[in-house]
Amino acid sequence: PNVRATVQELYDGLTAQSQNRWPSLAFDVSALGDVASPLLSAGFYYKTFMWPKSAWKNFYEPRIRAAAGLGVAPDQPDPDHYSARFAHCDVLVLGGGAAGIAAALAASESGVRVILADEQADFGGSLHFESGARIDGQDGFAWAQRAVATLKAMDNVRVLSRT
């Protein structure tokens, strides 16, 4: 639950369903809030829904939270297992896009211990989607793949994806 469709990696056996839509995904009444959003500043509800005082906790707040799109929290423990790793480095680079890869390359050439970490399965960031991006005279995504292969071959560099 509570994962944006644009960032969820697809895999065999994935079960997904939409949430926070009523009466249906095709016609969501809450989508009308998109039209009114420029008129509603952040935190407006703290000033607007003040009376009666008891209504905040029992009526207003639950509905505002539901409208925020947070979904329903699971009531069971997470069945998945996650690995833990303890690592030490001199330079930690978070993000495996073009800038992160370039930073890891620059740091690794000085001989320091480097960790390059990215939350995605593949490195390259927006270079996956940018046609025409050129780095060092190469296609941007091809450069990223070669650079990551170079980093993985170095003894002083750890490359971590999905982390």
Short mmCIF file of N, CA and C in Angstrom, two decimals:
data_model
loop_
_atom_site.label_atom_id
_atom_site.label_comp_id
_atom_site.label_asym_id
_atom_site.label_seq_id
_atom_site.Cartn_x
_atom_site.Cartn_y
_atom_site.Cartn_z
N PRO A 1 0.83 -1.21 0.00
CA PRO A 1 0.00 0.00 0.00
C PRO A 1 0.86 1.26 0.00
N ASN A 2 0.28 2.34 -0.41
CA ASN A 2 0.89 3.66 -0.33
C ASN A 2 2.15 3.81 -1.15
N VAL A 3 2.20 3.18 -2.31
CA VAL A 3 3.33 3.32 -3.21
C VAL A 3 2.84 3.99 -4.48
N ARG A 4 3.57 5.00 -4.93
CA ARG A 4 3.18 5.68 -6.16
C ARG A 4 3.42 4.77 -7.35
N ALA A 5 2.46 4.75 -8.24
CA ALA A 5 2.56 3.88 -9.41
C ALA A 5 3.76 4.24 -10.28
N THR A 6 4.18 5.48 -10.25
CA THR A 6 5.29 5.91 -11.10
C THR A 6 6.64 5.42 -10.61
N VAL A 7 6.73 4.96 -9.37
CA VAL A 7 8.02 4.49 -8.85
C VAL A 7 8.02 3.01 -8.50
N GLN A 8 6.89 2.35 -8.60
CA GLN A 8 6.82 0.93 -8.27
C GLN A 8 7.38 0.10 -9.41
N GLU A 9 8.38 -0.70 -9.11
CA GLU A 9 8.94 -1.60 -10.11
C GLU A 9 7.95 -2.74 -10.35
N LEU A 10 7.71 -3.06 -11.61
CA LEU A 10 6.79 -4.14 -11.95
C LEU A 10 7.53 -5.47 -11.94
N TYR A 11 6.88 -6.50 -11.43
CA TYR A 11 7.46 -7.83 -11.41
C TYR A 11 6.34 -8.86 -11.47
N ASP A 12 6.68 -10.07 -11.89
CA ASP A 12 5.69 -11.14 -11.97
C ASP A 12 5.10 -11.40 -10.59
N GLY A 13 3.78 -11.50 -10.54
CA GLY A 13 3.10 -11.78 -9.28
C GLY A 13 2.70 -10.54 -8.50
N LEU A 14 3.06 -9.36 -8.98
CA LEU A 14 2.69 -8.13 -8.28
C LEU A 14 1.18 -7.98 -8.29
N THR A 15 0.61 -7.72 -7.13
CA THR A 15 -0.81 -7.44 -7.01
C THR A 15 -0.95 -5.99 -6.58
N ALA A 16 -1.67 -5.21 -7.35
CA ALA A 16 -1.82 -3.79 -7.03
C ALA A 16 -3.27 -3.38 -7.23
N GLN A 17 -3.68 -2.40 -6.46
CA GLN A 17 -5.01 -1.83 -6.64
C GLN A 17 -4.94 -0.36 -6.29
N SER A 18 -5.81 0.41 -6.90
CA SER A 18 -5.84 1.84 -6.62
C SER A 18 -6.48 2.07 -5.26
N GLN A 19 -6.16 3.19 -4.68
CA GLN A 19 -6.75 3.55 -3.39
C GLN A 19 -7.09 5.02 -3.41
N ASN A 20 -7.89 5.43 -2.47
CA ASN A 20 -8.30 6.84 -2.34
C ASN A 20 -8.98 7.35 -3.60
N ARG A 21 -9.93 6.60 -4.07
CA ARG A 21 -10.75 7.05 -5.20
C ARG A 21 -12.19 6.68 -4.88
N TRP A 22 -13.09 7.61 -5.22
CA TRP A 22 -14.51 7.34 -4.98
C TRP A 22 -15.33 8.12 -5.98
N PRO A 23 -16.29 7.59 -6.59
CA PRO A 23 -16.79 6.23 -6.47
C PRO A 23 -15.99 5.22 -7.29
N SER A 24 -15.18 5.69 -8.24
CA SER A 24 -14.38 4.76 -9.04
C SER A 24 -13.12 5.47 -9.50
N LEU A 25 -12.19 4.69 -10.03
CA LEU A 25 -10.96 5.27 -10.55
C LEU A 25 -11.23 6.10 -11.80
N ALA A 26 -12.19 5.66 -12.60
CA ALA A 26 -12.53 6.38 -13.83
C ALA A 26 -13.15 7.75 -13.53
N PHE A 27 -13.93 7.84 -12.46
CA PHE A 27 -14.53 9.12 -12.07
C PHE A 27 -14.32 9.29 -10.58
N ASP A 28 -13.28 10.02 -10.22
CA ASP A 28 -12.92 10.23 -8.83
C ASP A 28 -13.37 11.62 -8.41
N VAL A 29 -14.32 11.68 -7.50
CA VAL A 29 -14.86 12.96 -7.04
C VAL A 29 -13.75 13.80 -6.40
N SER A 30 -12.81 13.15 -5.72
CA SER A 30 -11.73 13.89 -5.06
C SER A 30 -10.81 14.60 -6.05
N ALA A 31 -10.82 14.17 -7.30
CA ALA A 31 -9.99 14.82 -8.31
C ALA A 31 -10.41 16.26 -8.53
N LEU A 32 -11.62 16.60 -8.13
CA LEU A 32 -12.06 17.99 -8.24
C LEU A 32 -11.20 18.90 -7.38
N GLY A 33 -10.57 18.34 -6.36
CA GLY A 33 -9.67 19.12 -5.52
C GLY A 33 -8.48 19.67 -6.28
N ASP A 34 -8.10 19.03 -7.39
CA ASP A 34 -7.01 19.54 -8.21
C ASP A 34 -7.33 20.92 -8.76
N VAL A 35 -8.60 21.15 -9.08
CA VAL A 35 -9.03 22.44 -9.61
C VAL A 35 -8.95 23.51 -8.53
N ALA A 36 -9.30 23.13 -7.31
CA ALA A 36 -9.33 24.10 -6.21
C ALA A 36 -7.99 24.26 -5.52
N SER A 37 -7.01 23.42 -5.80
CA SER A 37 -5.76 23.44 -5.06
C SER A 37 -5.03 24.78 -5.07
N PRO A 38 -5.06 25.57 -6.15
CA PRO A 38 -4.39 26.87 -6.08
C PRO A 38 -5.00 27.81 -5.04
N LEU A 39 -6.23 27.57 -4.68
CA LEU A 39 -6.90 28.43 -3.70
C LEU A 39 -6.67 27.98 -2.27
N LEU A 40 -6.12 26.80 -2.09
CA LEU A 40 -5.96 26.23 -0.76
C LEU A 40 -4.48 26.17 -0.40
N SER A 41 -4.04 27.09 0.43
CA SER A 41 -2.63 27.12 0.83
C SER A 41 -2.36 26.00 1.82
N ALA A 42 -1.09 25.64 1.96
CA ALA A 42 -0.70 24.59 2.89
C ALA A 42 -1.11 24.98 4.30
N GLY A 43 -1.72 24.06 5.00
CA GLY A 43 -2.12 24.31 6.38
C GLY A 43 -3.39 25.12 6.54
N PHE A 44 -4.10 25.39 5.45
CA PHE A 44 -5.31 26.20 5.55
C PHE A 44 -6.32 25.59 6.52
N TYR A 45 -6.32 24.28 6.63
CA TYR A 45 -7.32 23.60 7.45
C TYR A 45 -7.12 23.86 8.94
N TYR A 46 -5.90 24.23 9.36
CA TYR A 46 -5.69 24.52 10.77
C TYR A 46 -6.42 25.81 11.18
N LYS A 47 -6.64 26.69 10.23
CA LYS A 47 -7.35 27.93 10.51
C LYS A 47 -8.84 27.81 10.21
N THR A 48 -9.17 26.98 9.23
CA THR A 48 -10.54 26.91 8.74
C THR A 48 -11.42 26.02 9.61
N PHE A 49 -10.92 24.87 10.00
CA PHE A 49 -11.74 23.89 10.70
C PHE A 49 -11.46 23.91 12.20
N MET A 50 -11.80 25.01 12.84
CA MET A 50 -11.51 25.18 14.26
C MET A 50 -12.73 24.98 15.15
N TRP A 51 -13.91 24.99 14.56
CA TRP A 51 -15.10 24.93 15.39
C TRP A 51 -16.01 23.83 14.91
N PRO A 52 -16.67 23.11 15.71
CA PRO A 52 -16.43 22.99 17.15
C PRO A 52 -15.13 22.24 17.43
N LYS A 53 -14.54 22.50 18.57
CA LYS A 53 -13.22 21.98 18.88
C LYS A 53 -13.16 20.44 18.80
N SER A 54 -14.17 19.77 19.28
CA SER A 54 -14.16 18.30 19.28
C SER A 54 -14.25 17.72 17.87
N ALA A 55 -14.71 18.50 16.91
CA ALA A 55 -14.86 17.99 15.54
C ALA A 55 -13.51 17.81 14.85
N TRP A 56 -12.47 18.51 15.31
CA TRP A 56 -11.16 18.38 14.65
C TRP A 56 -10.69 16.93 14.70
N LYS A 57 -10.61 16.38 15.90
CA LYS A 57 -10.07 15.03 16.06
C LYS A 57 -11.01 13.96 15.52
N ASN A 58 -12.28 14.13 15.69
CA ASN A 58 -13.23 13.08 15.34
C ASN A 58 -13.81 13.19 13.93
N PHE A 59 -13.74 14.36 13.32
CA PHE A 59 -14.38 14.52 12.01
C PHE A 59 -13.41 15.08 10.96
N TYR A 60 -12.89 16.29 11.20
CA TYR A 60 -12.08 16.97 10.18
C TYR A 60 -10.77 16.24 9.88
N GLU A 61 -9.98 15.98 10.92
CA GLU A 61 -8.65 15.40 10.69
C GLU A 61 -8.70 14.06 9.97
N PRO A 62 -9.55 13.11 10.36
CA PRO A 62 -9.58 11.84 9.61
C PRO A 62 -9.92 12.03 8.13
N ARG A 63 -10.80 12.95 7.82
CA ARG A 63 -11.19 13.15 6.43
C ARG A 63 -10.09 13.86 5.64
N ILE A 64 -9.40 14.79 6.27
CA ILE A 64 -8.29 15.49 5.60
C ILE A 64 -7.16 14.50 5.32
N ARG A 65 -6.86 13.65 6.28
CA ARG A 65 -5.81 12.64 6.08
C ARG A 65 -6.19 11.67 4.96
N ALA A 66 -7.45 11.28 4.92
CA ALA A 66 -7.90 10.38 3.85
C ALA A 66 -7.79 11.06 2.50
N ALA A 67 -8.14 12.35 2.44
CA ALA A 67 -8.08 13.08 1.17
C ALA A 67 -6.64 13.32 0.73
N ALA A 68 -5.70 13.27 1.67
CA ALA A 68 -4.29 13.49 1.33
C ALA A 68 -3.71 12.33 0.54
N GLY A 69 -4.44 11.24 0.45
CA GLY A 69 -3.98 10.12 -0.37
C GLY A 69 -3.02 9.18 0.33
N LEU A 70 -3.08 9.13 1.64
CA LEU A 70 -2.14 8.28 2.37
C LEU A 70 -2.58 6.83 2.43
N GLY A 71 -3.79 6.54 2.07
CA GLY A 71 -4.26 5.16 2.07
C GLY A 71 -4.45 4.63 3.47
N VAL A 72 -4.51 3.33 3.56
CA VAL A 72 -4.74 2.66 4.83
C VAL A 72 -3.46 1.94 5.23
N ALA A 73 -3.04 2.16 6.46
CA ALA A 73 -1.84 1.49 6.94
C ALA A 73 -2.13 0.00 7.15
N PRO A 74 -1.18 -0.86 6.80
CA PRO A 74 -1.40 -2.29 7.00
C PRO A 74 -1.51 -2.61 8.49
N ASP A 75 -2.34 -3.58 8.82
CA ASP A 75 -2.49 -3.95 10.23
C ASP A 75 -1.71 -5.23 10.57
N GLN A 76 -0.96 -5.75 9.59
CA GLN A 76 -0.14 -6.94 9.80
C GLN A 76 1.33 -6.57 9.61
N PRO A 77 2.23 -7.32 10.24
CA PRO A 77 3.66 -7.06 10.04
C PRO A 77 4.05 -7.26 8.58
N ASP A 78 5.06 -6.55 8.15
CA ASP A 78 5.56 -6.68 6.78
C ASP A 78 6.12 -8.09 6.59
N PRO A 79 5.61 -8.85 5.62
CA PRO A 79 6.09 -10.22 5.44
C PRO A 79 7.45 -10.31 4.76
N ASP A 80 7.91 -9.22 4.18
CA ASP A 80 9.18 -9.25 3.46
C ASP A 80 10.36 -9.16 4.42
N HIS A 81 11.49 -9.65 3.95
CA HIS A 81 12.73 -9.58 4.72
C HIS A 81 13.69 -8.65 4.00
N TYR A 82 14.39 -7.84 4.76
CA TYR A 82 15.30 -6.86 4.19
C TYR A 82 16.70 -7.12 4.72
N SER A 83 17.67 -7.04 3.83
CA SER A 83 19.04 -7.27 4.26
C SER A 83 19.59 -5.99 4.87
N ALA A 84 20.51 -6.17 5.79
CA ALA A 84 21.19 -5.04 6.42
C ALA A 84 22.67 -5.17 6.12
N ARG A 85 23.32 -4.04 6.00
CA ARG A 85 24.74 -4.04 5.67
C ARG A 85 25.40 -2.90 6.45
N PHE A 86 26.55 -3.20 7.01
CA PHE A 86 27.34 -2.19 7.67
C PHE A 86 28.58 -1.97 6.81
N ALA A 87 28.78 -0.76 6.38
CA ALA A 87 29.90 -0.46 5.50
C ALA A 87 30.52 0.88 5.90
N HIS A 88 31.78 1.00 5.67
CA HIS A 88 32.50 2.24 5.98
C HIS A 88 33.11 2.76 4.69
N CYS A 89 33.09 4.07 4.57
CA CYS A 89 33.67 4.68 3.37
C CYS A 89 34.18 6.07 3.71
N ASP A 90 34.95 6.61 2.80
CA ASP A 90 35.41 7.99 2.93
C ASP A 90 34.45 8.94 2.23
N VAL A 91 33.86 8.47 1.13
CA VAL A 91 32.91 9.28 0.36
C VAL A 91 31.68 8.43 0.06
N LEU A 92 30.52 8.93 0.46
CA LEU A 92 29.25 8.28 0.16
C LEU A 92 28.52 9.14 -0.86
N VAL A 93 28.19 8.54 -2.00
CA VAL A 93 27.46 9.26 -3.05
C VAL A 93 26.06 8.66 -3.11
N LEU A 94 25.07 9.48 -2.84
CA LEU A 94 23.67 9.04 -2.88
C LEU A 94 23.05 9.53 -4.17
N GLY A 95 22.66 8.61 -5.01
CA GLY A 95 22.05 8.95 -6.29
C GLY A 95 22.93 8.48 -7.42
N GLY A 96 22.37 7.62 -8.26
CA GLY A 96 23.13 7.05 -9.36
C GLY A 96 22.81 7.64 -10.70
N GLY A 97 22.45 8.92 -10.71
CA GLY A 97 22.27 9.62 -11.97
C GLY A 97 23.62 10.09 -12.49
N ALA A 98 23.59 10.93 -13.50
CA ALA A 98 24.83 11.41 -14.12
C ALA A 98 25.75 12.09 -13.11
N ALA A 99 25.20 12.97 -12.29
CA ALA A 99 26.03 13.70 -11.32
C ALA A 99 26.61 12.77 -10.28
N GLY A 100 25.81 11.83 -9.78
CA GLY A 100 26.30 10.88 -8.79
C GLY A 100 27.39 9.98 -9.33
N ILE A 101 27.20 9.49 -10.54
CA ILE A 101 28.21 8.63 -11.17
C ILE A 101 29.50 9.41 -11.38
N ALA A 102 29.39 10.65 -11.87
CA ALA A 102 30.58 11.48 -12.08
C ALA A 102 31.29 11.76 -10.76
N ALA A 103 30.53 12.02 -9.70
CA ALA A 103 31.14 12.27 -8.39
C ALA A 103 31.86 11.03 -7.88
N ALA A 104 31.24 9.86 -8.06
CA ALA A 104 31.87 8.62 -7.61
C ALA A 104 33.15 8.34 -8.40
N LEU A 105 33.13 8.60 -9.71
CA LEU A 105 34.33 8.42 -10.52
C LEU A 105 35.45 9.33 -10.05
N ALA A 106 35.12 10.60 -9.83
CA ALA A 106 36.13 11.57 -9.40
C ALA A 106 36.72 11.19 -8.05
N ALA A 107 35.87 10.79 -7.11
CA ALA A 107 36.36 10.42 -5.78
C ALA A 107 37.18 9.14 -5.84
N SER A 108 36.74 8.18 -6.64
CA SER A 108 37.44 6.89 -6.70
C SER A 108 38.84 7.02 -7.28
N GLU A 109 39.03 7.96 -8.17
CA GLU A 109 40.34 8.15 -8.79
C GLU A 109 41.38 8.64 -7.80
N SER A 110 40.93 9.23 -6.68
CA SER A 110 41.88 9.70 -5.67
C SER A 110 42.27 8.59 -4.70
N GLY A 111 41.64 7.42 -4.84
CA GLY A 111 42.02 6.28 -4.02
C GLY A 111 41.22 6.12 -2.73
N VAL A 112 40.29 7.01 -2.44
CA VAL A 112 39.50 6.88 -1.22
C VAL A 112 38.44 5.79 -1.40
N ARG A 113 37.93 5.30 -0.26
CA ARG A 113 36.86 4.29 -0.31
C ARG A 113 35.54 5.00 -0.63
N VAL A 114 34.85 4.52 -1.66
CA VAL A 114 33.64 5.17 -2.16
C VAL A 114 32.49 4.17 -2.17
N ILE A 115 31.32 4.64 -1.76
CA ILE A 115 30.09 3.87 -1.94
C ILE A 115 29.17 4.73 -2.79
N LEU A 116 28.68 4.15 -3.89
CA LEU A 116 27.68 4.78 -4.75
C LEU A 116 26.39 4.02 -4.53
N ALA A 117 25.36 4.70 -4.04
CA ALA A 117 24.09 4.04 -3.72
C ALA A 117 22.94 4.73 -4.44
N ASP A 118 22.02 3.92 -4.95
CA ASP A 118 20.84 4.46 -5.61
C ASP A 118 19.64 3.59 -5.25
N GLU A 119 18.47 4.20 -5.18
CA GLU A 119 17.26 3.46 -4.81
C GLU A 119 16.70 2.63 -5.97
N GLN A 120 17.08 2.95 -7.17
CA GLN A 120 16.55 2.24 -8.34
C GLN A 120 17.37 0.98 -8.62
N ALA A 121 16.80 0.09 -9.42
CA ALA A 121 17.49 -1.15 -9.78
C ALA A 121 18.64 -0.87 -10.74
N ASP A 122 18.49 0.12 -11.60
CA ASP A 122 19.50 0.45 -12.60
C ASP A 122 20.02 1.86 -12.38
N PHE A 123 21.30 2.04 -12.67
CA PHE A 123 21.90 3.36 -12.55
C PHE A 123 21.70 4.15 -13.83
N GLY A 124 21.78 5.45 -13.74
CA GLY A 124 21.64 6.30 -14.91
C GLY A 124 20.63 7.42 -14.71
N GLY A 125 19.72 7.25 -13.76
CA GLY A 125 18.74 8.30 -13.47
C GLY A 125 17.96 8.71 -14.69
N SER A 126 17.87 10.00 -14.93
CA SER A 126 17.08 10.51 -16.05
C SER A 126 17.71 10.20 -17.40
N LEU A 127 18.95 9.73 -17.41
CA LEU A 127 19.58 9.36 -18.68
C LEU A 127 18.85 8.18 -19.34
N HIS A 128 18.09 7.43 -18.57
CA HIS A 128 17.27 6.35 -19.13
C HIS A 128 16.29 6.90 -20.16
N PHE A 129 15.83 8.13 -19.95
CA PHE A 129 14.72 8.66 -20.73
C PHE A 129 15.10 9.83 -21.63
N GLU A 130 16.30 10.38 -21.45
CA GLU A 130 16.70 11.55 -22.22
C GLU A 130 17.37 11.13 -23.52
N SER A 131 16.64 11.25 -24.58
CA SER A 131 17.26 10.95 -25.87
C SER A 131 18.08 12.17 -26.29
N GLY A 132 19.22 11.94 -26.83
CA GLY A 132 20.07 13.04 -27.27
C GLY A 132 21.05 13.55 -26.23
N ALA A 133 20.97 13.03 -24.99
CA ALA A 133 21.93 13.45 -23.97
C ALA A 133 23.30 12.88 -24.31
N ARG A 134 24.33 13.74 -24.30
CA ARG A 134 25.69 13.31 -24.64
C ARG A 134 26.61 13.64 -23.47
N ILE A 135 27.47 12.69 -23.11
CA ILE A 135 28.47 12.90 -22.08
C ILE A 135 29.78 12.34 -22.62
N ASP A 136 30.80 13.16 -22.63
CA ASP A 136 32.11 12.76 -23.18
C ASP A 136 31.98 12.20 -24.58
N GLY A 137 31.10 12.79 -25.38
CA GLY A 137 30.92 12.38 -26.76
C GLY A 137 30.15 11.08 -26.95
N GLN A 138 29.60 10.54 -25.88
CA GLN A 138 28.86 9.28 -25.96
C GLN A 138 27.39 9.53 -25.63
N ASP A 139 26.55 8.59 -26.03
CA ASP A 139 25.16 8.61 -25.58
C ASP A 139 25.17 8.60 -24.05
N GLY A 140 24.35 9.43 -23.44
CA GLY A 140 24.37 9.58 -21.98
C GLY A 140 24.15 8.29 -21.22
N PHE A 141 23.16 7.51 -21.63
CA PHE A 141 22.89 6.26 -20.92
C PHE A 141 24.01 5.25 -21.12
N ALA A 142 24.57 5.19 -22.32
CA ALA A 142 25.69 4.28 -22.58
C ALA A 142 26.89 4.69 -21.73
N TRP A 143 27.13 6.00 -21.59
CA TRP A 143 28.21 6.48 -20.73
C TRP A 143 27.98 6.02 -19.30
N ALA A 144 26.75 6.16 -18.82
CA ALA A 144 26.44 5.77 -17.44
C ALA A 144 26.70 4.28 -17.23
N GLN A 145 26.30 3.45 -18.17
CA GLN A 145 26.50 2.01 -18.03
C GLN A 145 27.99 1.66 -18.01
N ARG A 146 28.77 2.31 -18.87
CA ARG A 146 30.21 2.06 -18.90
C ARG A 146 30.86 2.56 -17.61
N ALA A 147 30.46 3.73 -17.17
CA ALA A 147 31.05 4.29 -15.95
C ALA A 147 30.74 3.43 -14.73
N VAL A 148 29.53 2.93 -14.64
CA VAL A 148 29.17 2.06 -13.51
C VAL A 148 29.96 0.75 -13.58
N ALA A 149 30.15 0.21 -14.77
CA ALA A 149 30.97 -1.00 -14.93
C ALA A 149 32.40 -0.73 -14.47
N THR A 150 32.92 0.44 -14.80
CA THR A 150 34.27 0.83 -14.36
C THR A 150 34.32 0.91 -12.84
N LEU A 151 33.31 1.53 -12.24
CA LEU A 151 33.27 1.66 -10.78
C LEU A 151 33.18 0.29 -10.11
N LYS A 152 32.37 -0.60 -10.65
CA LYS A 152 32.22 -1.94 -10.07
C LYS A 152 33.52 -2.72 -10.11
N ALA A 153 34.38 -2.44 -11.08
CA ALA A 153 35.65 -3.15 -11.22
C ALA A 153 36.72 -2.62 -10.27
N MET A 154 36.49 -1.50 -9.63
CA MET A 154 37.48 -0.91 -8.73
C MET A 154 37.39 -1.53 -7.34
N ASP A 155 38.55 -1.78 -6.74
CA ASP A 155 38.59 -2.38 -5.40
C ASP A 155 38.12 -1.43 -4.31
N ASN A 156 38.26 -0.13 -4.53
CA ASN A 156 37.92 0.85 -3.50
C ASN A 156 36.49 1.39 -3.63
N VAL A 157 35.67 0.77 -4.49
CA VAL A 157 34.31 1.26 -4.74
C VAL A 157 33.31 0.14 -4.53
N ARG A 158 32.21 0.47 -3.84
CA ARG A 158 31.07 -0.44 -3.73
C ARG A 158 29.90 0.25 -4.41
N VAL A 159 29.23 -0.47 -5.28
CA VAL A 159 28.08 0.06 -6.01
C VAL A 159 26.85 -0.69 -5.51
N LEU A 160 25.90 0.05 -4.94
CA LEU A 160 24.71 -0.56 -4.34
C LEU A 160 23.45 -0.03 -5.01
N SER A 161 22.68 -0.91 -5.61
CA SER A 161 21.40 -0.50 -6.18
C SER A 161 20.28 -0.95 -5.24
N ARG A 162 19.09 -0.41 -5.47
CA ARG A 162 17.91 -0.72 -4.64
C ARG A 162 18.21 -0.54 -3.16
N THR A 163 18.84 0.55 -2.83
CA THR A 163 19.20 0.76 -1.43
C THR A 163 18.84 2.15 -0.96
#
